[in-house]
Amino acid sequence: MAVPGVKNICVVGAGNMGHQIALCFAIAGYRVKCTDINEEVLKKAENFADTYLPERVAKGKMSEEVARQARSNISFTTDLKEAAADADVVVEAILEKLDLKWKLFAQLDEICPPHTILATNSSFIVSSKLAPATKRPDKVCNMHFFNPALIMKLVEVVKGPHTAEETAQKIFDLARDIGKVPVLLKKEIYGFLVNRIVSAINREALYIYDMGVASYEDIDKAVVYALGHPMGPFRLMDLTGIDLAYYIGMERYQETGDPAHKPSPIIVEKFIKKEWGQKTGRGFYDYSQQGNK
Ligand SMILES: NC(=O)c1ccc[n+]([C@@H]2O[C@H](COP(=O)([O-])OP(=O)(O)OC[C@H]3O[C@@H](n4cnc5c(N)ncnc54)[C@H](O)[C@@H]3O)[C@@H](O)[C@H]2O)c1
C-alpha cells in the first residue's frame, strides 16, 4: 500500500460497478467496507467475493495468501454510518441520478472525518454538481472506473474547479496503486474522455437502428469486424445496462432541454419492458440461456 493516508475505503453502491470496485481495493490490500441500501444486492456482492477469489486461485491467477487477505479486507454492511465513519476515501457507485447522489454526498459529509475524500464513479455527472452538497468541495472529485471494474484497466480522474490538486493526485496515485492505468482530466467535461467517444458511437448506432437501416446484430458485427472493437455498441449497452443508458439520456435532456439528448425510442421501449441487458436476462440479446454473452 503506497498512498500515504489512505488505508480504509468505503464503496457505496454494490451493484454492477460497486461490488467489483470494492474487490479491486481489497485485493490491493486496502480495508474496504462495501455498502448498499438493498440487502439482496449486498448479499450478491458478498457471494461474488466468496466465489471470485477462490476461482482466481484455482486458475493460478492469484496466490492463496492474496485471496485470503483480500477476503478478510472486505466487509459488507447496509449501515452507511458503519461503512463510512472511518473511511479515508469513499467511492460512490449508486444509481446515476443527481438527486440521489446529492443526498448521499450530504450524508457522507456529515458522517466522514474532515480528511475523507469523496469520489464519485459517475459516468457522466461531474463532481462540481455534488461538491456543493458538502462542506469539503476541495476533497470531492470523479474517480471513474470501467465495466467490468476488475478487468478494465483505465480509471479517469477528473479534477473539478473546486478539487484540490492534492485530492486529484491522491486519487490518481490510488488508482495506480491498485494496478489501474489512471488518466487525469484537468477540466470537467460532460462524458469525460471515453464516454464522449462511446456516446458518439452509440448515438449513430441507435440512429441507424431506429431508422430501420440495419439490425442491431449487423451494426454490432460492423463495429467488431471493421473497427476491431471487442464488442459492438448493442452488446456493450447490454453489459453496461440499458437502464443506465435511459437515465443518462434523461438526466442530459433535463439539463439541456435539447430533445436530441432524449433516450432513443428503442432505449425507452427496452427500459419500460425492463429489458435492461445482462442484469435482467434480456436486453438486445437474450441471456436466459447460459453462455449467450
Ligand atoms: N454500469 C456501468 O457500466 C458503469 C460504468 C462506469 C460507471 N458507472 C457508474 O457507476 C454508478 C453505478 O452504476 P451501476 O451500473 O453499478 O448501477 P447499479 O444499478 O448496478 O447499482 C447501483 C446500486 O446503488 C444502490 N443504491 C442506490 N441508492 C443508494 C444509496 N443511497 N446508498 C447505497 N446504495 C444505493 C442500489 O441499490 C444499487 O444496488 C453510476 O453512477 C454509473 O454511472 C457505471
Short mmCIF file of N, CA and C and ligand atoms in Angstrom, two decimals, residues 12-13 15-17 36-38 41 93-96 101 121-123 144-145 147 240 244 279, ligand 1:
data_model
loop_
_atom_site.label_atom_id
_atom_site.label_comp_id
_atom_site.label_asym_id
_atom_site.label_seq_id
_atom_site.Cartn_x
_atom_site.Cartn_y
_atom_site.Cartn_z
N VAL A 12 -19.81 2.89 -1.82
CA VAL A 12 -21.27 2.98 -1.62
C VAL A 12 -21.97 2.60 -2.92
N GLY A 13 -22.83 1.58 -2.82
CA GLY A 13 -23.48 1.02 -4.02
C GLY A 13 -22.72 -0.24 -4.40
N GLY A 15 -23.75 -2.52 -6.73
CA GLY A 15 -24.34 -3.06 -7.95
C GLY A 15 -23.29 -3.47 -8.96
N ASN A 16 -23.69 -3.33 -10.23
CA ASN A 16 -22.83 -3.68 -11.36
C ASN A 16 -21.36 -3.27 -11.13
N MET A 17 -21.15 -2.02 -10.75
CA MET A 17 -19.80 -1.48 -10.61
C MET A 17 -19.24 -1.62 -9.20
N ASP A 36 -24.72 -0.95 0.61
CA ASP A 36 -25.81 -0.74 -0.35
C ASP A 36 -27.10 -0.68 0.46
N ILE A 37 -28.10 0.06 -0.04
CA ILE A 37 -29.38 0.10 0.69
C ILE A 37 -30.17 -1.19 0.46
N ASN A 38 -29.79 -1.93 -0.57
CA ASN A 38 -30.52 -3.14 -0.92
C ASN A 38 -29.77 -4.37 -0.39
N VAL A 41 -28.78 -7.07 -2.95
CA VAL A 41 -27.62 -6.69 -3.79
C VAL A 41 -26.33 -6.91 -3.00
N ALA A 93 -20.88 4.67 -5.91
CA ALA A 93 -21.27 3.99 -7.15
C ALA A 93 -22.75 3.63 -7.08
N ILE A 94 -23.58 4.64 -6.76
CA ILE A 94 -25.02 4.37 -6.71
C ILE A 94 -25.65 4.78 -8.05
N LEU A 95 -26.97 4.67 -8.12
CA LEU A 95 -27.66 4.95 -9.39
C LEU A 95 -27.27 6.31 -9.97
N GLU A 96 -27.32 6.39 -11.29
CA GLU A 96 -26.92 7.61 -12.00
C GLU A 96 -28.04 8.65 -11.92
N LYS A 101 -27.52 11.13 -5.60
CA LYS A 101 -26.10 11.31 -5.30
C LYS A 101 -25.90 12.54 -4.40
N ASN A 121 -18.06 7.64 -8.87
CA ASN A 121 -17.76 6.79 -10.03
C ASN A 121 -18.72 7.12 -11.19
N SER A 122 -19.50 8.17 -11.04
CA SER A 122 -20.48 8.50 -12.08
C SER A 122 -19.88 8.51 -13.48
N SER A 123 -20.67 8.05 -14.44
CA SER A 123 -20.20 8.01 -15.82
C SER A 123 -20.28 9.38 -16.47
N HIS A 144 -13.49 7.49 -12.06
CA HIS A 144 -14.40 6.76 -12.94
C HIS A 144 -13.76 5.46 -13.44
N PHE A 145 -14.29 4.34 -12.93
CA PHE A 145 -13.85 3.01 -13.35
C PHE A 145 -14.66 2.59 -14.58
N ASN A 147 -16.36 -0.86 -16.84
CA ASN A 147 -17.06 -2.13 -16.60
C ASN A 147 -16.48 -3.24 -17.48
N THR A 240 -23.44 -2.80 -19.95
CA THR A 240 -23.40 -1.66 -19.02
C THR A 240 -24.78 -1.35 -18.44
N LEU A 244 -29.26 2.25 -17.44
CA LEU A 244 -28.26 3.31 -17.28
C LEU A 244 -28.30 4.24 -18.50
N LYS A 279 -28.19 -7.87 -16.78
CA LYS A 279 -28.66 -7.88 -15.40
C LYS A 279 -30.10 -8.37 -15.26
N1 LIG B 1 -22.67 0.14 -15.44
C1 LIG B 1 -21.56 0.61 -15.97
O1 LIG B 1 -21.06 0.09 -16.98
C2 LIG B 1 -20.84 1.78 -15.37
C3 LIG B 1 -19.52 2.03 -15.74
C4 LIG B 1 -18.84 3.08 -15.11
C5 LIG B 1 -19.51 3.88 -14.19
N2 LIG B 1 -20.81 3.62 -13.87
C6 LIG B 1 -21.45 4.47 -12.87
O2 LIG B 1 -21.48 3.76 -11.65
C7 LIG B 1 -22.65 4.11 -10.91
C8 LIG B 1 -23.39 2.84 -10.56
O3 LIG B 1 -23.77 2.19 -11.75
P1 LIG B 1 -24.14 0.64 -11.74
O4 LIG B 1 -24.23 0.23 -13.15
O5 LIG B 1 -23.24 -0.10 -10.80
O6 LIG B 1 -25.61 0.71 -11.11
P2 LIG B 1 -26.46 -0.48 -10.40
O7 LIG B 1 -27.87 -0.10 -10.59
O8 LIG B 1 -25.99 -1.81 -10.86
O9 LIG B 1 -26.06 -0.32 -8.86
C9 LIG B 1 -26.37 0.80 -8.12
C10 LIG B 1 -26.60 0.36 -6.69
O10 LIG B 1 -26.73 1.52 -5.86
C11 LIG B 1 -27.62 1.17 -4.81
N3 LIG B 1 -28.09 2.41 -4.19
C12 LIG B 1 -28.97 3.30 -4.65
N4 LIG B 1 -29.08 4.33 -3.76
C13 LIG B 1 -28.23 4.07 -2.75
C14 LIG B 1 -27.86 4.75 -1.56
N5 LIG B 1 -28.39 5.93 -1.24
N6 LIG B 1 -26.97 4.18 -0.73
C15 LIG B 1 -26.41 2.98 -1.05
N7 LIG B 1 -26.70 2.30 -2.16
C16 LIG B 1 -27.60 2.84 -3.01
C17 LIG B 1 -28.70 0.35 -5.48
O11 LIG B 1 -29.37 -0.45 -4.52
C18 LIG B 1 -27.87 -0.46 -6.48
O12 LIG B 1 -27.51 -1.73 -5.95
C19 LIG B 1 -23.43 5.09 -11.78
O13 LIG B 1 -23.15 6.41 -11.37
C20 LIG B 1 -22.89 4.83 -13.16
O14 LIG B 1 -22.94 5.99 -13.98
C21 LIG B 1 -21.47 2.57 -14.42
#
